[in-house]
Amino acid sequence: KFDLTDDNVSEDLETGNIGTFGRLAKVWCGADTGDTTEALSGRWNKKPRMASFPNNGKSEPVFVTTRLDAVCSHHLIRFGDDDADETSLVVVGYIPEEKLGGISKINRFVEWCARRGWLQEDLTEFIGKEVEKAFETKSVYVALLNNKHGCASTRGACDREAGTSTVYKSGKFKENIELIPSKFRG
């Protein structure tokens, strides 16, 4: 129950106070379709461009790492990197064929994806398949390693130490795990 007369909860648009329920809607949707900072803003924002360039003979695997700040689509609770845990990581790797990918674009793409509401397993696969398409390669590796789920740490099991890892592999990565540095294997 909420006391709708409480100044900390109530809406007063004359003073610019959107109230608790307005703030809650903003957390999930953002202030407008250009807002990229809110929990589910990726649902409303344009997908970032995944730049690619002609490949001049490179054939060694490329790996990019980043952190994750996502929302669980089951509970609408955050999952991803826990600032206190240095072991949480997102790894995106690919083996160039005709194109080289823009590495900073991978980080932006992962951030956009994460702000759409996912099960971690589905997010991992989505990133992998999108990298395959954007960089025109059959060999992609995506690992979301040791991500902390609020739905496991603040409710349910209430296990603050629990971490979840998921992996997507295609092409040469599926055939030969030795192509993946051991520190990136899930």
C-alpha atoms as one frame of an Amber mdcrd trajectory, in Angstrom:
protein
   0.000   0.000   0.000   1.260   3.445  -0.878   0.208   6.660   0.829  -0.585
   8.769  -2.223  -0.657  11.904  -0.064   3.000  11.438   0.968   5.090  14.161
  -0.722   7.762  11.554  -1.515   5.223   9.455  -3.446   2.677  11.872  -4.861
   2.819  13.521  -8.253   2.995  17.310  -8.530   3.554  18.206 -12.158   3.479
  21.956 -11.418   6.786  21.538  -9.557   8.155  18.907 -11.951   7.709  16.020
  -9.501   6.519  13.022 -11.542   5.878  10.996  -8.382   6.911   7.478  -7.474
   4.862   5.827 -10.196   6.187   8.236 -12.835   9.743   7.571 -11.672   9.108
   3.831 -11.814   7.807   4.113 -15.391  10.873   6.198 -16.300  13.228   3.531
 -14.856  11.741   0.937 -17.198  11.044   3.059 -20.274  13.252   6.143 -20.117
  12.263   9.775 -20.451  11.840   9.447 -24.239  12.946   7.237 -27.143  16.397
   8.852 -27.140  17.082   8.011 -23.480  19.684   5.223 -23.345  20.293   5.287
 -19.595  17.306   3.458 -18.163  16.826  -0.235 -17.388  14.819  -1.215 -20.487
  15.685   1.672 -22.793  17.079  -0.742 -25.400  13.504  -1.779 -26.172  12.787
   1.737 -27.445  16.157   2.834 -28.834  17.485   2.215 -32.294  19.881  -0.722
 -32.560  23.459   0.608 -32.727  25.370   0.162 -35.963  27.844  -2.718 -36.005
  30.595  -1.257 -38.193  32.723  -3.600 -40.260  35.681  -3.166 -42.579  37.268
  -5.203 -45.381  39.538  -7.946 -44.095  43.046  -7.824 -45.534  44.004 -11.382
 -44.652  43.484 -11.524 -40.869  42.391 -14.964 -39.705  43.271 -15.047 -35.998
  40.432 -14.894 -33.464  39.513 -11.463 -32.084  38.173 -11.176 -28.514  36.508
  -8.155 -26.931  35.576  -7.972 -23.247  33.078  -5.753 -21.502  30.820  -5.733
 -18.461  27.094  -6.367 -18.323  24.239  -4.428 -16.753  21.050  -6.202 -17.794
  17.515  -6.829 -16.563  15.959 -10.259 -16.047  12.761 -10.560 -18.074  11.229
 -12.903 -15.480  11.592 -10.692 -12.406  12.540  -7.252 -13.802  15.547  -7.296
 -11.485  19.085  -6.414 -12.536  21.718  -9.007 -13.434  25.284  -8.680 -14.613
  28.465  -7.278 -13.204  28.656  -6.859  -9.460  31.085  -4.012  -8.790  32.600
  -5.977  -5.920  33.238  -9.013  -8.140  36.070  -8.723 -10.649  35.279 -12.139
 -12.167  32.064 -11.107 -13.925  32.734 -10.558 -17.620  31.257 -10.594 -21.123
  33.506 -12.030 -23.835  32.668 -11.668 -27.527  35.000 -13.359 -29.988  34.906
 -13.973 -33.704  37.184 -15.284 -36.427  37.338 -12.813 -39.344  36.345 -13.995
 -42.780  35.568 -11.265 -45.344  35.111  -8.514 -42.740  36.723  -7.162 -39.590
  34.364  -5.842 -36.942  34.525  -2.494 -35.197  35.568  -3.488 -31.694  34.067
  -0.517 -29.850  30.790  -1.255 -31.627  30.665  -4.646 -29.924  30.680  -2.984
 -26.481  27.905  -0.555 -27.499  25.882  -3.378 -29.006  26.167  -5.512 -25.843
  25.039  -2.546 -23.732  22.039  -1.930 -26.015  21.089  -5.623 -25.962  21.348
  -5.798 -22.185  18.821  -2.977 -21.806  16.014  -4.955 -23.431  14.987  -7.495
 -20.745  16.319 -11.046 -21.143  16.955 -14.442 -19.734  20.755 -14.681 -19.670
  20.708 -17.749 -21.930  18.689 -15.938 -24.593  20.832 -12.805 -24.381  23.991
 -14.856 -24.951  22.559 -16.511 -28.061  21.124 -13.240 -29.441  24.499 -11.493
 -29.198  26.203 -14.434 -30.912  23.797 -14.584 -33.834  23.849 -10.814 -34.355
  27.681 -10.775 -34.439  27.601 -13.599 -37.016  25.312 -11.505 -39.247  27.022
  -8.140 -38.758  30.571  -9.397 -39.322  29.613 -12.106 -41.841  31.390 -14.899
 -40.023  30.439 -18.446 -39.140  32.732 -18.576 -36.088  31.558 -16.657 -33.028
  32.084 -17.145 -29.301  30.067 -15.320 -26.650  30.416 -15.962 -22.925  28.587
 -14.188 -20.131  30.719 -15.271 -17.208  29.818 -15.287 -13.509  27.005 -12.754
 -13.768  25.233 -11.921 -10.534  21.445 -12.117 -10.621  19.390  -9.966  -8.292
  16.608 -12.537  -8.546  18.961 -15.077  -6.885  20.695 -12.745  -4.426  17.872
 -10.540  -3.102  14.945 -12.991  -3.259  14.444 -16.720  -3.717  17.715 -18.392
  -2.719  19.130 -15.127  -1.298  22.605 -16.320  -2.328  24.864 -13.299  -2.813
  27.764 -15.502  -3.968  25.914 -17.232  -6.816  27.041 -16.504 -10.368  25.686
 -17.688 -13.703  27.723 -18.359 -16.849  26.352 -19.011 -20.343  28.144 -19.667
 -23.632  27.320 -19.483 -27.334  29.736 -21.123 -29.816  29.545 -21.525 -33.557
  31.833 -22.651 -36.361  35.491 -23.156 -35.528  34.951 -22.258 -31.854  32.479
 -25.127 -31.558  34.947 -27.513 -33.212  38.104 -26.475 -31.321  37.960 -25.086
 -27.779  41.733 -24.411 -27.931  40.961 -21.326 -30.076  39.458 -19.734 -26.951
  41.961 -18.461 -24.343  41.447 -20.468 -21.135  40.688 -17.298 -19.133  37.636
 -16.691 -21.384  36.188 -20.202 -21.319  32.863 -20.646 -19.589
